[in-house]
Amino acid sequence: MKISTICILSLLAKLQLGDSIGCPFSSSDHDVPCDETHGHLRSRRLASLSEDPDTREKLAAIIEEQKRLLQGTTGPDCIAQGTYDNLRETLGAMTDSIADAGERGHFIGGLVRLAAHDFMDFDQNAASLGQEIGGSDGCIDFDHAANAGLSRLWCDDPVACPFKALYDDVFGEVMSKADFWVASATAVIQNAAPSTIDIPFRWGRVDSVSCPTSSVRIPEPVDCGSNEAAFIDRMGLTWTDAVALLGAHTLGGGHAEFSGHPGTWVDDAEESTIFDKRYYTELMTRGWRPRFTPGVPDNDWTWGGNQRDVMMLNIDICLFFDIDNDVNCCTNINEQCNNNTLQNTPCRTNAVKHPEAHDAVHWFANGGRNNNDAFFEHFPIAWEKATENGHDSTLNELATDGSCEVIAEPSAAPSFLDIDCLTTDVYESLGVAMDDMVNAIANAGDRGHFIGGIVRLAAHDFMDFHQDADTLGQEFGGSDGCIDFDNPANAGLSRLWCDDPVACPFKALFDDLYSGAMSRADYWVAAATVVIQNVAPSPINIPFQWGRVDAVSCPNSSPRIPEPTGCDAVEDAFINRMGLTWTESVALLGAHTLGGGFAEFSGHPGTWVDSDAESTIFNKRYYTELLNRGWRPRFIAGVPDNDWTWGADDRGVMMLNVDICLNFDIDASVSCCTNTAQNCRNTFQNTECPDARNVRPEAHAAVQAFAAGGGQDNAAFFAAFP
């Protein structure tokens, strides 16, 4: 799991101490208040194009960071290369924060469409008609049907339209709206390309106040007559240019709500986030058939089954096939056209009618799957012509010689100053930062492992406490920021805590920001506390006190970490050395609901709960799984201690002996099934494990108590865990 550098920089720079140098919530015991305001640290989400609240917060954080960097600057007389580079990086971070591939494709494609609908109204003959010339002038009639959907990107609500908020709050001080649209589209194309594509950007466009004839010049998706009128006759481009520009259809897709033509031009949502030649290979190789939608005046084209969410418009198909007079055909009868009438009716090529367009499609599609050379060679030429129409003599190169100020350039992350006390502001900012890190991880399994890893890091720091250490001439241990990461007992924790800021962003967050505010020991405990609070389905009030001091060395730490052998190990570590009760021990082990084990590190692969998604939620599921499943022992070659699983062998679930023993007596034998009413799938189906009420009555009672109540009733567990 990796998180991009800009996401980390955005988080670090966002979470400043500001004016909170005083310690308004400090007390003699360093309490952070645990009231309704501070008890549950889920960050309040801001908004994005997506309805997903997690995505909204990430986008808003990026904008807030750029606003902070812009403070105190004024609009320069020129635009620097560094300003463009920062815009590109910021849009990359905004794009990456959108977890769903379909929404991500629509966002990228929407930015390109916004710029295109601004420049496609250029008319080189406008002067003779007494009309505005058009082109990239920052003027679009968002209420016109031709531009339907673009107001989802460009509106005055900063929550619903973070892209416009980025302009209003940051880049509006630097460039015109027209420049911003072109620069943004250029940047997202470069970001989405699988290899380098060099697209020049020049600045100096002036925004128009009105553009009354703009919308009627946008080509209708009728046929190549529309392409010719817009791209060739009005914009003065060649057919090769037009074909290159339409290749941007590889990004995003159409909406039934706006155009009446739903689907992506390429074969899935993930592909619609990549800028490459796929549009042309799809056009040439698929068996496209016409699709007629009631209430929509023009047909479009699709392939595969009726539920296949792909489409092409007539203005796409006509680049390679002659459909001007008849659309009742199949573009490739060697493929399954899913239409018996058209299966043997091939569409004619347009090699005679539009030879340059036909040859351009061939040229751009040529070569291996990942060979975009021809397309990437000509697209920048066509893009430059289209975006600079009407501005040829007035545009300027980006300054690279330091002659103008770089606006919103990423700066070194700020750090909290060394302070005498830890404020609620600092603690709450850590809660927001950890929530952002967690929600930036799209895969549920990776997300669970990250959350569980943070908790495990804190636990492996505190589980080495020994209340009798002084009599043995040893260090006490406990939460002292000291772990031997090379010891097998701590295997895997170095994936969280290493000196590579890309591989270990959690440590980078400490090094670059929080190390001035708290000790490493405090940071580990605070981070584990806030991630538990953030992923709990209802508020759980866990107090945090600060003031731990980091130890320089801890030679006896690792041998004190309990082995997963059985309840003797639990008793030795939690009861005898740490001085806890069995109820407290059972409550702490409930954190096993988060994350899972790795074969690589512990030899025990799987999650304690029944799915990756469940392993991201802090609740009582660990106890209900322990009681209700038919757990059977699992023996893995080369691993000294068995673990337990249920269901199929590849179910991906497990419990350790230290878990099972809390409710079942397996001290003498593990050759049993914990619940013979379930299918244990082995020879122990009729050999039920005895419960532990006689050997560990307090532990057994605690498991029963924490599991009690309805599925969402975590009251007993949430009362004991803190």
XYZ file of C-alpha atoms in Angstrom:
722
model
C 0.000 0.000 0.000
C 1.367 3.358 -1.018
C -0.070 6.836 -0.751
C 1.110 9.498 -3.184
C 3.578 12.100 -2.015
C 1.239 14.977 -2.814
C -1.500 13.446 -0.656
C 0.935 13.348 2.244
C 2.130 16.888 1.575
C -1.465 18.054 1.399
C -2.274 16.426 4.706
C 0.867 17.680 6.399
C 0.467 21.223 5.234
C -3.229 21.262 6.063
C -2.747 20.234 9.659
C -0.962 23.293 11.031
C -0.893 24.297 14.665
C -1.891 27.829 13.720
C -2.508 30.071 16.733
C -3.002 27.237 19.198
C 0.296 27.715 20.965
C -1.485 28.002 24.294
C -2.775 24.872 25.962
C -6.413 25.657 26.790
C -7.335 22.051 27.524
C -4.235 21.076 29.483
C -4.382 19.843 33.046
C -1.978 18.364 35.511
C -2.552 14.901 34.047
C -2.422 16.013 30.405
C -6.011 15.076 29.549
C -7.513 15.765 26.162
C -11.200 16.405 26.854
C -13.546 13.528 26.082
C -16.843 15.292 25.593
C -19.372 15.098 22.748
C -17.250 17.424 20.653
C -14.054 15.451 20.954
C -15.172 11.929 21.754
C -15.615 10.719 18.211
C -13.013 11.947 15.781
C -14.606 11.144 12.453
C -13.667 14.075 10.270
C -16.607 15.932 8.774
C -16.504 15.398 5.018
C -16.456 18.175 2.497
C -17.532 17.515 -1.059
C -16.549 16.478 -4.540
C -18.154 15.462 -7.775
C -18.724 12.133 -6.091
C -21.449 11.536 -3.535
C -18.884 9.513 -1.571
C -18.161 11.564 1.571
C -14.634 10.141 1.920
C -13.707 11.358 -1.534
C -15.198 14.762 -0.760
C -12.925 15.302 2.223
C -9.787 14.421 0.282
C -10.631 16.871 -2.486
C -11.462 19.621 -0.023
C -8.195 19.057 1.842
C -6.249 19.506 -1.375
C -8.007 22.791 -2.099
C -7.438 24.039 1.438
C -3.731 23.286 1.099
C -3.486 25.297 -2.108
C -5.343 28.212 -0.477
C -2.854 28.179 2.374
C 0.099 28.243 0.015
C -1.385 31.148 -1.928
C -1.920 33.402 1.074
C 0.107 36.589 0.921
C 0.733 36.438 -2.829
C -0.660 38.606 -5.579
C -1.371 37.822 -9.203
C 1.873 37.898 -11.193
C 2.510 39.442 -14.582
C 3.263 36.037 -15.982
C 2.613 32.353 -15.284
C 5.577 30.241 -14.238
C 6.258 26.643 -15.197
C 6.135 25.841 -11.482
C 2.557 27.112 -11.236
C 1.452 24.865 -14.099
C 3.348 21.924 -12.604
C 1.577 22.479 -9.305
C -1.830 22.604 -10.992
C -1.018 19.314 -12.681
C 0.062 17.735 -9.396
C -2.993 19.058 -7.560
C -5.390 17.688 -10.186
C -3.538 14.383 -10.000
C -4.184 14.265 -6.263
C -7.858 15.196 -6.764
C -8.218 12.447 -9.360
C -6.480 9.843 -7.211
C -8.745 10.661 -4.279
C -11.777 9.365 -6.212
C -11.895 5.657 -5.377
C -14.509 4.546 -7.920
C -13.002 4.078 -11.404
C -16.195 5.149 -13.174
C -16.421 8.413 -11.235
C -12.701 8.979 -11.723
C -13.080 8.552 -15.491
C -16.052 10.921 -15.558
C -14.052 13.523 -13.619
C -11.074 13.341 -15.998
C -13.283 13.205 -19.082
C -15.416 16.049 -17.716
C -12.414 18.384 -17.435
C -11.397 17.610 -21.012
C -14.984 18.072 -22.233
C -15.200 21.435 -20.429
C -12.141 22.737 -22.254
C -13.312 21.209 -25.539
C -16.774 22.772 -25.364
C -15.039 26.095 -24.835
C -12.722 25.781 -27.855
C -15.069 23.899 -30.254
C -17.168 27.042 -30.792
C -14.332 28.750 -32.697
C -15.404 29.983 -36.126
C -12.740 31.354 -38.422
C -15.517 32.903 -40.527
C -17.310 34.602 -37.620
C -16.140 38.127 -38.437
C -17.824 38.038 -41.829
C -21.041 36.920 -40.101
C -20.907 39.646 -37.481
C -20.526 37.113 -34.673
C -17.984 36.468 -31.923
C -15.029 34.339 -32.991
C -15.250 32.040 -29.988
C -12.531 29.555 -29.173
C -10.996 29.180 -25.708
C -12.488 32.257 -24.077
C -13.862 30.929 -20.790
C -17.440 31.296 -21.996
C -19.968 28.444 -22.020
C -23.752 28.537 -21.797
C -24.196 25.904 -19.092
C -27.975 25.969 -19.477
C -27.846 24.886 -23.121
C -28.584 21.224 -23.879
C -25.320 20.927 -25.827
C -23.422 21.477 -22.574
C -25.617 19.330 -20.338
C -23.761 17.986 -17.328
C -20.906 20.497 -17.340
C -22.559 22.480 -14.566
C -21.774 19.476 -12.331
C -18.139 20.571 -12.661
C -18.554 24.335 -12.715
C -20.985 25.741 -10.153
C -20.820 28.173 -7.261
C -21.219 25.557 -4.547
C -17.684 24.749 -3.333
C -18.920 21.494 -1.836
C -20.508 20.196 -5.049
C -17.918 21.708 -7.411
C -14.424 21.495 -5.888
C -12.798 22.009 -9.305
C -14.346 25.473 -9.566
C -13.523 26.064 -5.896
C -9.889 25.358 -6.759
C -10.078 28.118 -9.361
C -12.026 30.585 -7.210
C -9.839 30.152 -4.142
C -6.431 29.589 -5.702
C -5.787 29.799 -9.419
C -8.243 32.596 -10.185
C -5.548 34.891 -8.789
C -3.133 33.588 -11.409
C -4.883 32.960 -14.712
C -8.049 33.556 -16.680
C -10.846 31.026 -16.620
C -10.043 30.112 -20.224
C -6.393 29.447 -19.361
C -7.446 27.422 -16.311
C -9.748 25.176 -18.334
C -7.128 24.520 -21.002
C -4.307 24.066 -18.487
C -6.403 21.682 -16.386
C -7.470 19.558 -19.355
C -3.875 19.441 -20.583
C -2.667 18.418 -17.138
C -5.177 15.596 -16.589
C -4.446 14.196 -20.053
C -0.740 14.121 -19.225
C -1.466 12.561 -15.839
C -3.699 9.864 -17.341
C -1.267 8.910 -20.105
C 0.631 5.648 -19.485
C 3.798 7.196 -20.912
C 5.081 10.730 -21.416
C 3.115 12.932 -23.790
C 4.547 16.384 -24.350
C 1.687 18.881 -24.726
C 2.710 22.552 -24.719
C 0.672 25.065 -22.745
C 0.815 28.808 -23.353
C -1.093 31.388 -21.358
C -2.776 34.730 -21.982
C -6.335 33.886 -23.041
C -8.919 36.523 -22.163
C -12.343 35.567 -20.830
C -15.420 36.658 -22.779
C -18.411 38.119 -20.985
C -20.950 36.568 -23.371
C -20.987 34.045 -26.218
C -24.513 33.938 -27.708
C -23.659 31.714 -30.692
C -21.329 29.374 -28.832
C -23.620 26.447 -28.072
C -25.073 26.080 -31.551
C -21.568 25.513 -32.911
C -20.925 22.435 -30.740
C -21.112 19.441 -33.117
C -24.210 17.289 -32.770
C -23.528 13.516 -32.571
C -25.244 12.960 -35.922
C -22.621 12.029 -38.513
C -19.365 13.142 -40.093
C -21.133 16.128 -41.572
C -21.162 17.510 -38.003
C -17.455 16.796 -37.657
C -16.696 18.488 -40.949
C -18.742 21.590 -40.133
C -17.166 22.062 -36.698
C -13.569 20.855 -36.990
C -12.784 21.435 -40.668
C -14.936 24.346 -41.818
C -15.156 26.465 -38.655
C -12.058 25.539 -36.653
C -9.779 25.191 -39.691
C -8.326 21.825 -38.658
C -7.442 18.847 -40.819
C -9.231 15.514 -40.690
C -6.145 14.050 -38.995
C -6.414 16.763 -36.346
C -10.115 16.025 -35.859
C -9.507 12.287 -35.482
C -6.743 12.967 -32.953
C -8.955 15.237 -30.856
C -11.807 12.734 -30.843
C -9.341 10.219 -29.394
C -9.896 12.017 -26.081
C -13.202 10.126 -26.002
C -11.128 7.337 -24.463
C -11.607 9.250 -21.189
C -14.876 9.176 -19.270
C -18.207 8.300 -20.822
C -21.701 9.417 -21.706
C -24.699 9.779 -19.386
C -28.291 8.906 -20.231
C -29.364 11.888 -18.116
C -27.391 14.436 -20.126
C -26.805 13.174 -23.662
C -29.097 10.162 -23.864
C -26.056 8.055 -24.751
C -24.875 6.063 -21.704
C -21.614 4.139 -21.618
C -17.868 4.425 -22.033
C -16.131 4.501 -25.392
C -13.681 1.857 -24.190
C -14.472 -1.510 -22.661
C -14.596 -0.790 -18.934
C -14.540 1.979 -16.334
C -10.880 1.454 -15.461
C -9.855 1.851 -19.122
C -11.826 5.107 -19.220
C -9.285 6.623 -16.815
C -6.337 6.018 -19.170
C -5.393 8.322 -22.030
C -4.142 6.072 -24.809
C -5.035 4.806 -28.281
C -7.693 2.395 -27.014
C -10.467 4.488 -28.613
C -9.117 3.656 -32.085
C -8.539 -0.054 -31.489
C -12.043 -0.368 -30.034
C -13.466 1.460 -33.046
C -11.739 -0.834 -35.530
C -11.971 -4.263 -33.889
C -15.341 -4.505 -32.114
C -18.574 -5.579 -33.757
C -20.458 -2.318 -33.229
C -24.187 -2.329 -33.981
C -26.620 0.619 -33.936
C -28.607 1.184 -30.741
C -31.882 3.102 -30.782
C -33.099 4.594 -27.495
C -36.711 5.843 -27.197
C -36.868 9.609 -26.859
C -33.296 10.129 -28.116
C -33.239 11.584 -31.651
C -29.968 10.000 -32.818
C -28.861 6.411 -32.518
C -25.570 5.443 -30.993
C -23.623 2.142 -31.219
C -22.790 -0.668 -28.833
C -21.333 -4.168 -28.845
C -21.695 -7.326 -26.763
C -24.738 -8.038 -24.614
C -27.542 -5.563 -24.054
C -26.238 -4.803 -20.573
C -22.737 -4.020 -21.840
C -22.110 -0.413 -20.769
C -20.175 0.695 -23.857
C -21.054 2.997 -26.719
C -19.807 4.998 -29.666
C -21.554 7.936 -31.314
C -22.187 8.350 -35.010
C -19.417 10.998 -35.089
C -17.006 8.288 -33.871
C -18.118 5.413 -36.101
C -18.132 7.621 -39.194
C -14.383 8.254 -38.891
C -13.726 4.740 -40.181
C -17.043 3.572 -41.623
C -19.443 5.096 -44.161
C -22.732 5.376 -42.271
C -23.924 8.668 -43.712
C -26.809 7.068 -45.601
C -27.469 3.903 -43.602
C -26.620 2.897 -40.032
C -28.186 -0.563 -40.325
C -24.967 -2.551 -40.415
C -22.321 -4.182 -38.226
C -18.807 -2.727 -38.196
C -17.068 -6.104 -37.842
C -19.075 -9.198 -38.781
C -16.205 -11.417 -37.614
C -17.268 -10.445 -34.095
C -20.619 -11.236 -32.484
C -22.860 -8.280 -33.324
C -25.743 -9.673 -31.242
C -28.197 -8.762 -33.970
C -29.214 -11.528 -36.379
C -30.429 -9.075 -38.977
C -27.168 -7.134 -39.092
C -24.689 -9.942 -38.373
C -24.057 -10.486 -42.076
C -24.395 -6.835 -43.085
C -20.966 -5.210 -42.789
C -20.627 -1.449 -42.682
C -18.659 -0.044 -45.612
C -15.410 1.713 -44.789
C -15.126 5.429 -45.484
C -11.759 5.031 -47.203
C -13.226 6.710 -50.297
C -15.489 9.338 -48.727
C -13.129 10.455 -45.916
C -9.757 8.905 -46.743
C -7.723 11.159 -44.421
C -9.921 10.333 -41.428
C -9.859 6.629 -42.304
C -6.075 6.602 -42.611
C -5.646 8.561 -39.361
C -7.643 5.958 -37.412
C -5.422 3.241 -38.910
C -2.280 5.227 -38.114
C -3.178 5.949 -34.493
C -4.264 2.331 -33.841
C -1.101 0.904 -35.400
C 1.524 -1.020 -33.418
C 1.326 -3.117 -30.279
C -1.197 -2.626 -27.512
C 1.027 -0.228 -25.573
C 2.444 1.582 -28.585
C 0.835 5.031 -28.517
C 3.603 6.708 -30.527
C 1.550 7.832 -33.520
C -1.349 9.112 -31.412
C 0.943 10.822 -28.900
C 2.855 12.423 -31.769
C -0.155 14.077 -33.353
C -2.533 14.751 -30.464
C -0.412 17.636 -29.073
C -0.357 19.230 -32.538
C -4.141 19.101 -32.840
C -4.653 20.160 -29.211
C -2.384 23.176 -29.609
C -4.225 24.291 -32.732
C -7.644 23.853 -31.120
C -6.823 25.541 -27.814
C -4.921 28.445 -29.386
C -7.330 29.277 -32.197
C -7.923 33.021 -32.168
C -5.014 33.659 -29.769
C -1.976 32.892 -31.892
C -0.214 36.226 -31.486
C -1.257 36.934 -27.902
C -0.193 33.825 -25.974
C 2.959 33.490 -23.896
C 5.334 30.711 -22.946
C 5.495 29.589 -19.329
C 8.339 31.352 -17.536
C 11.165 29.039 -16.499
C 13.931 31.525 -15.701
C 12.622 32.858 -12.388
C 11.302 36.035 -14.005
C 7.904 35.633 -12.376
C 6.557 34.302 -9.111
C 5.565 30.661 -8.756
C 2.098 30.525 -7.233
C 0.969 27.642 -5.032
C 4.188 25.716 -5.530
C 4.403 22.758 -3.129
C 6.538 23.726 -0.190
C 8.236 21.792 2.548
C 5.692 20.438 4.971
C 5.313 22.568 8.093
C 6.105 21.133 11.493
C 4.544 21.754 14.850
C 6.870 23.809 16.983
C 8.255 22.181 20.094
C 5.525 22.882 22.612
C 5.087 22.514 26.340
C 1.781 20.693 26.135
C -0.316 18.735 23.683
C -3.486 20.556 22.650
C -6.801 19.193 21.515
C -6.188 20.876 18.137
C -3.099 18.755 17.580
C -4.803 15.558 18.708
C -7.877 16.181 16.550
C -5.712 16.997 13.532
C -4.099 13.577 13.930
C -7.580 12.046 13.897
C -8.329 13.759 10.593
C -4.947 12.818 9.121
C -5.328 9.155 10.030
C -8.869 9.064 8.647
C -7.628 10.545 5.373
C -4.814 7.997 5.148
C -7.212 5.118 5.805
C -9.772 6.311 3.273
C -7.139 6.860 0.601
C -6.688 3.055 0.483
C -9.242 1.688 -1.971
C -8.784 -2.042 -1.297
C -10.635 -3.193 1.839
C -8.012 -5.826 2.678
C -5.172 -3.323 2.474
C -7.236 -0.824 4.443
C -7.887 -3.357 7.198
C -4.229 -4.310 7.380
C -3.239 -0.644 7.662
C -5.728 0.016 10.477
C -4.845 -3.206 12.244
C -1.148 -2.486 11.747
C -1.409 0.871 13.531
C -3.145 -0.790 16.483
C -0.631 -3.660 16.486
C 2.261 -1.176 16.510
C 0.932 0.492 19.663
C 0.108 -2.875 21.238
C 3.583 -4.320 20.622
C 4.965 -1.244 22.323
C 2.791 -1.555 25.439
C 2.609 -5.371 25.733
C 6.239 -5.557 26.904
C 5.379 -3.895 30.219
C 6.562 -5.865 33.255
C 5.347 -4.691 36.640
C 8.131 -6.639 38.430
C 10.949 -5.576 36.106
C 12.845 -3.616 38.742
C 13.307 -6.739 40.871
C 14.822 -8.438 37.827
C 17.108 -5.523 36.998
C 15.318 -4.928 33.677
C 13.520 -2.026 32.014
C 9.806 -1.729 32.774
C 8.804 -1.398 29.131
C 5.273 -0.337 28.302
C 4.466 2.459 25.848
C 7.953 3.871 25.457
C 8.324 4.162 21.685
C 10.804 1.285 21.594
C 10.343 -1.818 19.412
C 12.952 -4.176 17.961
C 11.656 -4.266 14.392
C 14.130 -7.004 13.440
C 12.773 -9.466 15.984
C 10.359 -12.097 14.538
C 7.822 -11.201 17.252
C 7.405 -7.838 15.491
C 7.573 -9.120 11.914
C 5.789 -6.851 9.455
C 5.754 -3.711 11.602
C 8.684 -2.290 9.640
C 6.246 -2.017 6.719
C 4.628 0.777 8.734
C 7.692 2.327 10.343
C 10.590 2.848 7.944
C 12.592 5.790 6.637
C 11.117 5.722 3.110
C 8.376 8.409 3.093
C 6.654 6.814 0.089
C 6.554 3.290 1.513
C 5.883 4.440 5.095
C 3.688 7.575 5.024
C 2.592 6.982 8.631
C 6.166 7.493 9.822
C 6.597 10.399 7.373
C 3.617 12.075 9.025
C 5.389 11.811 12.378
C 8.806 12.896 11.093
C 7.509 15.885 9.167
C 4.793 17.118 11.492
C 4.040 15.482 14.812
C 7.551 14.817 16.100
C 7.621 18.428 17.316
C 4.402 17.936 19.235
C 4.703 14.541 20.915
C 6.988 11.638 21.616
C 7.014 8.609 19.370
C 5.318 6.632 22.161
C 2.518 9.220 22.426
C 2.154 9.250 18.646
C 1.719 5.477 18.417
C -0.875 5.412 21.193
C -2.723 8.482 19.878
C -2.773 7.168 16.310
C -4.087 3.754 17.383
C -6.727 5.449 19.545
C -8.015 7.698 16.771
C -8.129 4.974 14.096
C -10.171 2.807 16.469
C -12.536 5.729 17.081
C -12.704 6.548 13.381
C -13.679 3.012 12.300
C -16.143 2.335 15.136
C -19.749 2.302 13.857
C -20.861 4.381 16.849
C -19.054 6.698 19.267
C -16.570 5.042 21.612
C -15.114 7.306 24.262
C -11.401 6.476 24.669
C -9.413 8.969 26.760
C -5.889 9.905 25.702
C -3.254 11.339 28.025
C 0.146 12.488 26.823
C 3.613 12.689 28.306
C 5.213 9.320 27.496
C 9.003 9.400 27.096
C 10.764 7.436 24.366
C 13.255 4.805 25.504
C 16.640 4.603 23.805
C 16.809 0.822 24.041
C 14.560 -2.058 25.121
C 16.565 -5.308 25.138
C 13.880 -7.310 26.966
C 10.942 -6.026 24.935
C 10.471 -8.668 22.237
C 10.665 -11.790 24.479
C 7.736 -10.403 26.475
C 5.372 -10.275 23.468
C 2.949 -13.185 23.991
C 3.381 -16.143 21.644
C 0.154 -17.371 19.992
C 0.371 -20.715 21.813
C -2.547 -20.525 24.221
C -3.983 -18.893 27.310
C -0.820 -19.561 29.318
C 0.805 -16.928 27.079
C -2.131 -14.550 27.626
C -1.973 -15.061 31.386
C 1.781 -14.565 31.511
C 1.723 -11.326 29.473
C -1.566 -9.632 30.365
C -2.245 -10.864 33.898
C 1.155 -11.521 35.473
C 3.365 -8.907 33.807
C 0.931 -6.160 32.772
C -1.291 -6.516 35.845
C -4.581 -6.615 33.936
C -7.702 -8.639 34.652
C -9.016 -11.392 32.401
C -11.916 -9.129 31.401
C -9.467 -6.416 30.336
C -7.382 -8.978 28.443
C -10.432 -10.247 26.558
C -11.404 -6.641 25.725
C -7.941 -5.839 24.329
C -7.906 -8.990 22.192
C -11.173 -7.753 20.653
C -8.985 -5.401 18.592
C -8.213 -8.505 16.537
C -11.395 -7.622 14.667
C -9.172 -5.184 12.732
C -6.807 -6.357 10.011
C -5.482 -9.891 9.758
C -2.474 -12.167 9.811
C 0.097 -12.758 7.077
C 1.721 -16.061 6.177
C 4.894 -14.103 5.415
C 5.174 -12.642 8.907
C 3.360 -14.826 11.449
C 2.656 -17.966 9.439
C -1.042 -17.496 10.210
C -2.851 -15.979 7.196
C -6.403 -14.680 7.340
C -8.731 -12.232 9.044
C -10.332 -12.889 12.429
C -13.707 -11.840 11.009
C -15.441 -13.131 7.909
C -14.456 -10.625 5.213
C -11.936 -7.910 4.357
C -14.655 -5.266 4.663
C -15.508 -6.461 8.199
C -11.806 -6.243 9.115
C -11.993 -2.457 8.691
C -14.717 -2.030 11.355
C -14.105 -1.888 15.101
C -17.005 -3.705 16.736
C -17.849 -6.879 18.683
C -17.659 -9.136 15.621
C -14.541 -10.881 16.970
C -16.553 -12.320 19.858
C -19.591 -13.393 17.831
C -17.286 -15.074 15.301
C -15.483 -16.849 18.139
C -18.746 -18.180 19.605
C -20.810 -18.982 16.528
C -18.460 -20.498 13.937
C -17.371 -24.116 13.792
C -13.639 -23.486 14.230
C -11.341 -26.434 13.555
C -7.564 -26.628 14.088
C -5.348 -25.902 11.094
C -1.782 -27.169 10.897
C 0.568 -25.396 8.492
C 3.867 -27.004 7.533
C 6.832 -25.164 9.018
C 4.711 -23.207 11.520
C 5.234 -24.417 15.119
C 1.749 -23.633 16.440
C -1.583 -24.508 14.894
C -4.250 -21.911 14.297
C -7.992 -22.346 13.609
C -10.244 -21.801 10.608
C -13.798 -22.537 9.471
C -15.526 -23.149 6.157
C -13.514 -24.036 3.069
C -9.741 -24.325 3.359
C -9.304 -21.162 1.288
C -11.858 -19.161 3.280
C -9.177 -16.669 4.387
C -10.249 -16.606 8.033
C -8.393 -17.670 11.170
C -8.182 -17.493 14.936
C -5.115 -18.154 17.059
C -4.907 -20.406 20.099
C -4.784 -17.219 22.236
C -8.235 -16.344 20.852
C -9.936 -19.747 20.964
C -8.762 -20.423 24.536
C -10.699 -17.439 25.866
C -13.969 -19.357 25.494
C -12.872 -22.965 25.008
C -10.627 -25.246 27.006
C -7.954 -26.326 24.533
C -5.120 -26.517 27.043
C -4.913 -30.318 26.872
C -5.964 -30.899 23.248
C -6.776 -28.880 20.149
C -8.329 -31.899 18.404
C -11.893 -30.658 18.505
C -14.494 -28.426 16.857
C -15.741 -25.358 18.700
C -19.324 -25.637 17.437
C -20.430 -29.029 16.122
C -23.776 -27.536 15.077
C -21.797 -25.953 12.251
C -19.928 -27.849 9.502
C -16.385 -28.274 10.833
C -15.293 -30.129 7.675
C -12.953 -32.593 9.368
C -12.738 -35.656 11.616
C -13.578 -33.510 14.644
C -17.145 -32.865 13.514
C -18.512 -34.823 16.468
C -15.825 -33.801 18.963
C -16.865 -30.520 20.498
C -14.303 -28.418 22.365
C -15.251 -28.020 26.051
C -15.937 -24.462 27.110
C -13.547 -22.629 29.416
C -15.988 -21.669 32.168
C -14.264 -23.952 34.673
C -10.649 -23.145 33.802
C -11.007 -19.438 32.936
C -14.416 -18.356 34.194
C -13.775 -14.596 33.988
C -12.497 -14.788 30.404
C -15.396 -17.049 29.380
C -17.932 -14.688 30.957
C -16.342 -11.654 29.284
C -16.607 -13.240 25.818
C -20.280 -14.019 26.451
C -20.951 -10.488 27.738
C -19.211 -8.694 24.855
C -21.023 -10.848 22.251
C -24.448 -10.350 23.853
C -27.231 -8.281 22.310
C -28.201 -7.593 18.709
C -25.780 -7.458 15.818
C -25.167 -3.707 16.198
C -25.169 -3.658 19.998
C -21.564 -2.983 20.999
C -22.443 -1.434 24.352
C -20.732 -3.991 26.631
C -17.572 -4.125 24.522
C -17.392 -0.347 24.089
C -17.788 0.092 27.863
C -14.912 -2.246 28.733
C -12.411 -1.606 25.925
C -11.462 1.998 26.843
